[in-house]
């Protein structure tokens, strides 16, 4: 079968790969019909996270069940499914309490050995899904792949950014970073009753999408986000700030500055490094700092219900539609921020 494999920083190739097989009773084999390039993939693409050369990439996908192991009860061949990017066993203490992203056997497709065993991903004609009864989400009928494909990662992360942070109707919400996760956070904030969504980035094309979605767009290369928010809130600050940039301490500190006293900073950017944070100031101002990882296993069915009933359309941010053979070029465009969301038809 054809698959997109990682060989090193910036080195992604379309090659022949061996078809996966059922290995454990709880496995399923799924034939991906669509997938997206996700921001998380970029950490591997750039070589910030080292994968195993030859690993198949891709973890945001929709597909059809091809085969199931003897213990799989919820799904059968022919079922259309969305996969969570996170693999969780469904049985440990954390899973039993609904904290799937902290599963003791947590893993993710196509990212190498960062969580243990390196699992092949979904930029392929077939993918092995461990713990299928937990990891797969039923795809609602009559909803196209384009609207469902991000449920398994970036859309669930946008949901988490707002819901886990306890956003309340009427809140002034500021979003720092207009990549897919930031934009999805803003979409959910609007849906759940934010009075204002302000979205900041330095990429004009991304700000244009933010504006189309009805957000107050701020070009952070020209204006200070915290100042802009204070100007709009009588000097108070935002009730909730979503930090959706990651990778360094600066956006996190800017988010803390942008939040009002006793406000909340919801961190969903991907942070691989340790920083020192202004703990004294955080205490004095009683700001809450919440770190969240999107949990499609816990929230996937709720999110698909919003999509099915046309309350949210995640496909609005897709800027490029490509074939499996074009994924290496898709990565190049996405890494250079020439593409916002790349949809791959498999
Ligand atoms: Zn678990």
CSV table of C-alpha atoms and ligand atoms in Angstrom, one decimal:
chain,number,residue,atom,x,y,z
A,1,UNK,CA,0.0,0.0,0.0
A,2,UNK,CA,1.0,3.6,-0.4
A,3,UNK,CA,1.9,5.7,2.7
A,4,UNK,CA,3.6,8.9,3.7
A,5,UNK,CA,6.7,8.2,5.8
A,6,UNK,CA,9.0,10.4,7.9
A,7,UNK,CA,12.8,10.1,7.5
A,8,UNK,CA,14.1,13.2,9.2
A,9,UNK,CA,13.6,16.9,9.6
A,10,UNK,CA,11.9,18.2,6.4
A,11,UNK,CA,12.2,14.7,4.8
A,12,UNK,CA,8.8,13.2,4.2
A,13,UNK,CA,8.3,10.8,1.3
A,14,UNK,CA,5.5,8.8,-0.4
A,15,UNK,CA,6.5,5.2,-0.5
A,16,UNK,CA,5.3,1.6,-0.5
A,17,UNK,CA,4.5,0.3,3.0
A,18,UNK,CA,3.6,-3.1,4.4
A,19,UNK,CA,-0.1,-3.4,5.2
A,20,UNK,CA,-0.8,-3.4,8.9
A,21,UNK,CA,-2.4,-6.4,10.6
A,22,UNK,CA,-4.6,-7.0,13.7
A,23,UNK,CA,-2.1,-7.6,16.5
A,24,UNK,CA,-4.2,-7.5,19.6
A,25,UNK,CA,-7.8,-8.6,20.2
A,26,UNK,CA,-8.8,-4.9,20.8
A,27,UNK,CA,-7.4,-3.7,17.5
A,28,UNK,CA,-9.3,-2.6,14.4
A,29,UNK,CA,-8.0,-1.9,10.9
A,30,UNK,CA,-9.4,1.3,9.4
A,31,UNK,CA,-9.2,2.4,5.7
A,32,UNK,CA,-8.7,6.2,5.9
A,33,UNK,CA,-10.9,8.1,3.4
A,34,UNK,CA,-9.6,11.6,4.5
A,35,UNK,CA,-7.0,13.0,6.8
A,36,UNK,CA,-5.6,16.5,7.6
A,37,UNK,CA,-2.1,17.7,8.3
A,38,UNK,CA,-2.2,18.9,11.9
A,39,UNK,CA,0.0,21.4,13.8
A,40,UNK,CA,1.2,18.6,16.0
A,41,UNK,CA,2.7,16.9,12.9
A,42,UNK,CA,4.9,19.9,12.4
A,43,UNK,CA,6.9,19.1,15.5
A,44,UNK,CA,7.9,15.9,13.9
A,45,UNK,CA,8.2,17.4,10.4
A,46,UNK,CA,10.6,20.0,11.8
A,47,UNK,CA,12.6,17.4,13.7
A,48,UNK,CA,11.8,18.9,17.1
A,49,UNK,CA,10.3,15.5,18.0
A,50,UNK,CA,12.4,12.7,16.6
A,51,UNK,CA,10.3,9.9,15.1
A,52,UNK,CA,11.6,6.6,13.9
A,53,UNK,CA,12.7,6.8,10.2
A,54,UNK,CA,10.1,5.0,8.1
A,55,UNK,CA,7.2,5.8,10.4
A,56,UNK,CA,3.9,6.5,8.6
A,57,UNK,CA,2.6,10.0,9.7
A,58,UNK,CA,-0.9,11.4,10.1
A,59,UNK,CA,-3.2,11.3,13.1
A,60,UNK,CA,-6.3,13.4,12.2
A,61,UNK,CA,-8.6,11.2,10.1
A,62,UNK,CA,-11.9,9.7,9.1
A,63,UNK,CA,-12.3,6.3,7.6
A,64,UNK,CA,-14.2,3.0,7.2
A,65,UNK,CA,-13.6,0.0,9.5
A,66,UNK,CA,-12.1,-2.8,7.4
A,67,UNK,CA,-11.5,-5.5,10.1
A,68,UNK,CA,-11.9,-5.9,13.8
A,69,UNK,CA,-10.2,-8.0,16.5
A,70,UNK,CA,-12.3,-10.5,18.4
A,71,UNK,CA,-12.8,-8.2,21.5
A,72,UNK,CA,-14.1,-5.2,19.5
A,73,UNK,CA,-17.8,-4.8,20.3
A,74,UNK,CA,-18.8,-1.3,19.3
A,75,UNK,CA,-17.7,-1.4,15.7
A,76,UNK,CA,-17.9,-3.8,12.7
A,77,UNK,CA,-16.5,-3.8,9.2
A,78,UNK,CA,-18.2,-1.1,7.0
A,79,UNK,CA,-18.8,1.3,9.9
A,80,UNK,CA,-17.7,4.9,9.1
A,81,UNK,CA,-15.6,6.3,11.9
A,82,UNK,CA,-13.5,9.2,13.2
A,83,UNK,CA,-10.4,8.3,15.1
A,84,UNK,CA,-9.1,10.1,18.2
A,85,UNK,CA,-5.5,11.1,17.6
A,86,UNK,CA,-4.8,9.9,21.2
A,87,UNK,CA,-4.7,6.2,21.8
A,88,UNK,CA,-6.0,5.3,25.3
A,89,UNK,CA,-6.7,1.9,26.8
A,90,UNK,CA,-10.1,2.7,28.2
A,91,UNK,CA,-9.5,0.6,31.3
A,92,UNK,CA,-6.9,2.3,33.6
A,93,UNK,CA,-7.9,4.6,36.5
A,94,UNK,CA,-7.6,7.8,34.4
A,95,UNK,CA,-9.7,6.3,31.5
A,96,UNK,CA,-12.4,5.0,33.9
A,97,UNK,CA,-12.6,8.6,35.3
A,98,UNK,CA,-12.9,10.1,31.8
A,99,UNK,CA,-9.3,11.6,31.7
A,100,UNK,CA,-8.3,9.8,28.5
A,101,UNK,CA,-5.4,12.1,27.7
A,102,UNK,CA,-3.7,11.0,30.9
A,103,UNK,CA,-4.1,7.3,30.2
A,104,UNK,CA,-1.2,5.3,31.6
A,105,UNK,CA,-0.9,3.7,28.1
A,106,UNK,CA,-1.3,7.0,26.2
A,107,UNK,CA,0.1,7.1,22.7
A,108,UNK,CA,-0.5,8.9,19.4
A,109,UNK,CA,-0.2,7.8,15.8
A,110,UNK,CA,2.8,8.8,13.6
A,111,UNK,CA,4.8,10.7,16.2
A,112,UNK,CA,7.5,8.2,16.9
A,113,UNK,CA,8.5,6.9,20.4
A,114,UNK,CA,7.6,10.0,22.4
A,115,UNK,CA,4.9,8.0,24.2
A,116,UNK,CA,6.5,4.6,24.0
A,117,UNK,CA,5.8,2.3,21.0
A,118,UNK,CA,6.0,4.1,17.7
A,119,UNK,CA,2.7,3.7,15.9
A,120,UNK,CA,2.1,4.1,12.2
A,121,UNK,CA,-0.4,6.8,11.2
A,122,UNK,CA,-3.1,7.5,8.8
A,123,UNK,CA,-1.5,9.0,5.7
A,124,UNK,CA,-1.9,5.5,4.3
A,125,UNK,CA,-4.4,3.2,2.7
A,126,UNK,CA,-4.8,1.2,5.9
A,127,UNK,CA,-4.1,2.0,9.6
A,128,UNK,CA,-4.1,-0.2,12.7
A,129,UNK,CA,-6.2,1.3,15.6
A,130,UNK,CA,-5.4,0.0,19.0
A,131,UNK,CA,-8.1,-0.2,21.7
A,132,UNK,CA,-10.7,0.5,18.9
A,133,UNK,CA,-13.7,0.5,21.2
A,134,UNK,CA,-12.3,3.5,23.1
A,135,UNK,CA,-10.4,5.3,20.3
A,136,UNK,CA,-12.9,5.3,17.5
A,137,UNK,CA,-15.9,7.7,17.4
A,138,UNK,CA,-19.0,6.9,15.2
A,139,UNK,CA,-19.2,9.2,12.2
A,140,UNK,CA,-22.7,10.7,11.8
A,141,UNK,CA,-24.5,9.8,8.6
A,142,UNK,CA,-24.8,12.4,5.8
A,143,UNK,CA,-22.0,14.6,7.1
A,144,UNK,CA,-19.1,14.9,4.7
A,145,UNK,CA,-15.5,14.0,5.7
A,146,UNK,CA,-14.4,17.6,5.4
A,147,UNK,CA,-16.6,18.6,8.4
A,148,UNK,CA,-15.6,15.6,10.6
A,149,UNK,CA,-11.9,15.1,9.9
A,150,UNK,CA,-10.6,17.5,12.6
A,151,UNK,CA,-12.8,16.1,15.4
A,152,UNK,CA,-10.0,13.7,16.3
A,153,UNK,CA,-7.5,16.4,17.2
A,154,UNK,CA,-7.5,20.2,16.5
A,155,UNK,CA,-11.3,20.7,16.7
A,156,UNK,CA,-11.4,18.8,20.0
A,157,UNK,CA,-8.5,20.9,21.3
A,158,UNK,CA,-10.4,24.1,20.4
A,159,UNK,CA,-13.4,22.8,22.3
A,160,UNK,CA,-11.3,21.9,25.3
A,161,UNK,CA,-9.6,25.3,25.3
A,162,UNK,CA,-12.9,27.0,26.0
A,163,UNK,CA,-15.0,24.3,27.9
A,164,UNK,CA,-12.2,23.1,30.2
A,165,UNK,CA,-11.4,26.7,31.0
A,166,UNK,CA,-15.0,27.2,32.2
A,167,UNK,CA,-15.9,29.9,29.7
A,168,UNK,CA,-19.2,31.6,30.6
A,169,UNK,CA,-21.8,33.2,28.4
A,170,UNK,CA,-21.0,36.9,27.9
A,171,UNK,CA,-17.2,36.4,28.4
A,172,UNK,CA,-14.7,38.5,26.5
A,173,UNK,CA,-12.5,35.9,24.9
A,174,UNK,CA,-9.1,36.7,23.4
A,175,UNK,CA,-7.3,34.1,21.3
A,176,UNK,CA,-3.6,34.3,20.8
A,177,UNK,CA,-2.6,32.4,17.6
A,178,UNK,CA,-4.9,31.9,14.6
A,179,UNK,CA,-3.8,28.5,13.5
A,180,UNK,CA,-6.5,25.8,13.3
A,181,UNK,CA,-6.7,25.3,17.1
A,182,UNK,CA,-6.9,29.0,17.8
A,183,UNK,CA,-9.6,29.6,15.2
A,184,UNK,CA,-11.6,26.5,16.4
A,185,UNK,CA,-11.3,27.9,20.0
A,186,UNK,CA,-12.8,31.2,18.8
A,187,UNK,CA,-15.6,29.3,16.9
A,188,UNK,CA,-16.6,27.4,20.1
A,189,UNK,CA,-16.3,30.6,22.2
A,190,UNK,CA,-18.8,32.3,19.9
A,191,UNK,CA,-21.1,29.2,19.8
A,192,UNK,CA,-21.1,29.0,23.6
A,193,UNK,CA,-22.0,32.7,24.0
A,194,UNK,CA,-18.9,34.8,24.2
A,195,UNK,CA,-19.8,38.5,23.9
A,196,UNK,CA,-16.6,39.2,21.9
A,197,UNK,CA,-13.9,37.0,20.4
A,198,UNK,CA,-10.7,38.9,19.6
A,199,UNK,CA,-8.1,36.9,17.7
A,200,UNK,CA,-4.4,37.8,17.3
A,201,UNK,CA,-1.7,36.5,14.9
A,202,UNK,CA,1.1,37.9,12.7
A,203,UNK,CA,0.0,36.1,9.5
A,204,UNK,CA,-2.4,38.4,7.4
A,205,UNK,CA,-4.1,35.4,5.7
A,206,UNK,CA,-4.9,33.8,9.0
A,207,UNK,CA,-6.2,37.2,10.3
A,208,UNK,CA,-8.5,37.4,7.2
A,209,UNK,CA,-10.0,34.0,8.1
A,210,UNK,CA,-10.5,35.2,11.7
A,211,UNK,CA,-12.3,38.2,10.4
A,212,UNK,CA,-14.5,36.1,8.1
A,213,UNK,CA,-15.5,34.0,11.2
A,214,UNK,CA,-16.6,37.2,12.9
A,215,UNK,CA,-13.7,37.7,15.3
A,216,UNK,CA,-12.1,41.1,16.0
A,217,UNK,CA,-8.7,40.5,14.3
A,218,UNK,CA,-5.5,42.0,15.7
A,219,UNK,CA,-2.2,42.0,13.9
A,220,UNK,CA,0.2,41.3,16.7
A,221,UNK,CA,3.1,42.5,14.5
A,222,UNK,CA,1.6,45.9,14.5
A,223,UNK,CA,-0.3,46.2,17.8
A,224,UNK,CA,0.1,44.9,21.3
A,225,UNK,CA,-2.7,42.4,22.0
A,226,UNK,CA,-2.9,43.2,25.7
A,227,UNK,CA,-3.3,46.9,25.0
A,228,UNK,CA,-5.9,46.3,22.4
A,229,UNK,CA,-8.0,44.1,24.8
A,230,UNK,CA,-7.6,46.7,27.6
A,231,UNK,CA,-8.8,49.4,25.2
A,232,UNK,CA,-11.9,47.4,24.5
A,233,UNK,CA,-12.7,46.5,28.1
A,234,UNK,CA,-12.3,49.8,30.0
A,235,UNK,CA,-8.8,48.8,31.0
A,236,UNK,CA,-9.9,45.5,32.6
A,237,UNK,CA,-8.6,42.7,30.3
A,238,UNK,CA,-10.1,39.6,28.9
A,239,UNK,CA,-12.2,37.1,31.0
A,240,UNK,CA,-10.6,34.2,29.1
A,241,UNK,CA,-7.4,34.1,27.0
A,242,UNK,CA,-6.6,31.1,24.9
A,243,UNK,CA,-2.9,30.6,24.2
A,244,UNK,CA,-2.8,28.6,21.0
A,245,UNK,CA,0.8,29.3,19.8
A,246,UNK,CA,3.0,27.1,21.9
A,247,UNK,CA,6.7,26.4,21.4
A,248,UNK,CA,8.0,29.3,23.6
A,249,UNK,CA,7.2,31.2,26.7
A,250,UNK,CA,6.5,34.6,25.0
A,251,UNK,CA,2.9,33.8,23.8
A,252,UNK,CA,2.2,32.3,27.2
A,253,UNK,CA,3.4,35.5,29.0
A,254,UNK,CA,1.4,37.7,26.6
A,255,UNK,CA,-1.7,35.6,27.4
A,256,UNK,CA,-1.2,36.1,31.1
A,257,UNK,CA,-0.8,39.8,30.6
A,258,UNK,CA,-4.0,40.0,28.4
A,259,UNK,CA,-6.2,38.2,31.0
A,260,UNK,CA,-8.0,40.4,33.6
A,261,UNK,CA,-7.4,39.9,37.3
A,262,UNK,CA,-9.1,36.7,38.4
A,263,UNK,CA,-9.4,35.8,34.7
A,264,UNK,CA,-8.3,32.6,33.1
A,265,UNK,CA,-5.5,31.7,30.7
A,266,UNK,CA,-6.2,28.5,28.8
A,267,UNK,CA,-3.0,27.0,27.4
A,268,UNK,CA,-3.5,24.7,24.4
A,269,UNK,CA,-0.3,25.5,22.5
A,270,UNK,CA,2.2,22.6,22.4
A,271,UNK,CA,4.9,23.2,25.0
A,272,UNK,CA,8.0,21.0,25.0
A,273,UNK,CA,10.2,23.1,27.2
A,274,UNK,CA,10.3,24.2,30.8
A,275,UNK,CA,10.0,27.9,31.6
A,276,UNK,CA,9.9,30.1,34.7
A,277,UNK,CA,6.5,31.8,35.1
A,278,UNK,CA,5.6,35.0,37.1
A,279,UNK,CA,4.2,33.0,40.0
A,280,UNK,CA,4.1,36.0,42.4
A,281,UNK,CA,2.1,38.1,39.9
A,282,UNK,CA,-0.2,35.2,39.2
A,283,UNK,CA,-0.9,34.8,42.9
A,284,UNK,CA,-1.4,38.6,43.5
A,285,UNK,CA,-3.8,38.9,40.6
A,286,UNK,CA,-5.4,35.5,41.2
A,287,UNK,CA,-5.2,34.6,37.5
A,288,UNK,CA,-5.9,31.0,36.7
A,289,UNK,CA,-3.5,29.1,34.4
A,290,UNK,CA,-5.1,26.0,32.9
A,291,UNK,CA,-3.2,23.6,30.6
A,292,UNK,CA,-5.4,21.4,28.4
A,293,UNK,CA,-4.9,18.7,25.8
A,294,UNK,CA,-7.8,18.1,23.5
A,295,UNK,CA,-9.8,15.0,24.4
A,296,UNK,CA,-11.7,13.6,21.4
A,297,UNK,CA,-12.5,10.4,23.2
A,298,UNK,CA,-14.3,12.2,25.9
A,299,UNK,CA,-15.9,15.0,23.8
A,300,UNK,CA,-15.9,13.6,20.2
A,301,UNK,CA,-19.6,12.6,20.2
A,302,UNK,CA,-20.7,16.0,21.6
A,303,UNK,CA,-18.6,17.8,19.0
A,304,UNK,CA,-20.0,15.7,16.1
A,305,UNK,CA,-23.5,16.6,17.3
A,306,UNK,CA,-22.8,20.3,16.9
A,307,UNK,CA,-21.5,19.6,13.4
A,308,UNK,CA,-24.4,17.4,12.4
A,309,UNK,CA,-26.9,20.0,13.5
A,310,UNK,CA,-25.0,22.8,11.6
A,311,UNK,CA,-24.0,24.7,14.8
A,312,UNK,CA,-20.3,24.7,13.7
A,313,UNK,CA,-18.6,24.1,10.4
A,314,UNK,CA,-14.9,23.1,10.9
A,315,UNK,CA,-14.4,22.9,7.1
A,316,UNK,CA,-14.5,26.7,6.9
A,317,UNK,CA,-10.7,26.9,7.7
A,318,UNK,CA,-9.6,24.3,5.0
A,319,UNK,CA,-7.5,26.2,2.5
A,320,UNK,CA,-5.9,23.4,0.5
A,321,UNK,CA,-7.3,20.1,-0.8
A,322,UNK,CA,-4.7,17.6,-1.9
A,323,UNK,CA,-4.1,13.9,-2.7
A,324,UNK,CA,-2.0,11.4,-0.6
A,325,UNK,CA,0.8,11.7,-3.1
A,326,UNK,CA,1.0,15.5,-2.5
A,327,UNK,CA,1.3,15.3,1.3
A,328,UNK,CA,5.1,16.2,1.2
A,329,UNK,CA,4.3,19.4,-0.6
A,330,UNK,CA,1.4,20.0,1.8
A,331,UNK,CA,3.8,19.8,4.7
A,332,UNK,CA,6.1,22.3,3.1
A,333,UNK,CA,3.3,24.8,2.6
A,334,UNK,CA,1.9,24.3,6.1
A,335,UNK,CA,5.3,24.7,7.7
A,336,UNK,CA,5.8,28.0,5.9
A,337,UNK,CA,2.3,29.1,7.0
A,338,UNK,CA,1.3,29.3,3.3
A,339,UNK,CA,-1.6,26.9,4.2
A,340,UNK,CA,-3.9,27.1,7.2
A,341,UNK,CA,-5.5,23.7,7.0
A,342,UNK,CA,-4.5,21.0,4.4
A,343,UNK,CA,-7.2,18.4,3.7
A,344,UNK,CA,-5.9,15.1,2.2
A,345,UNK,CA,-8.3,12.9,0.2
A,346,UNK,CA,-7.1,9.3,0.4
B,1,LIG,ZN1,-6.2,4.4,30.2
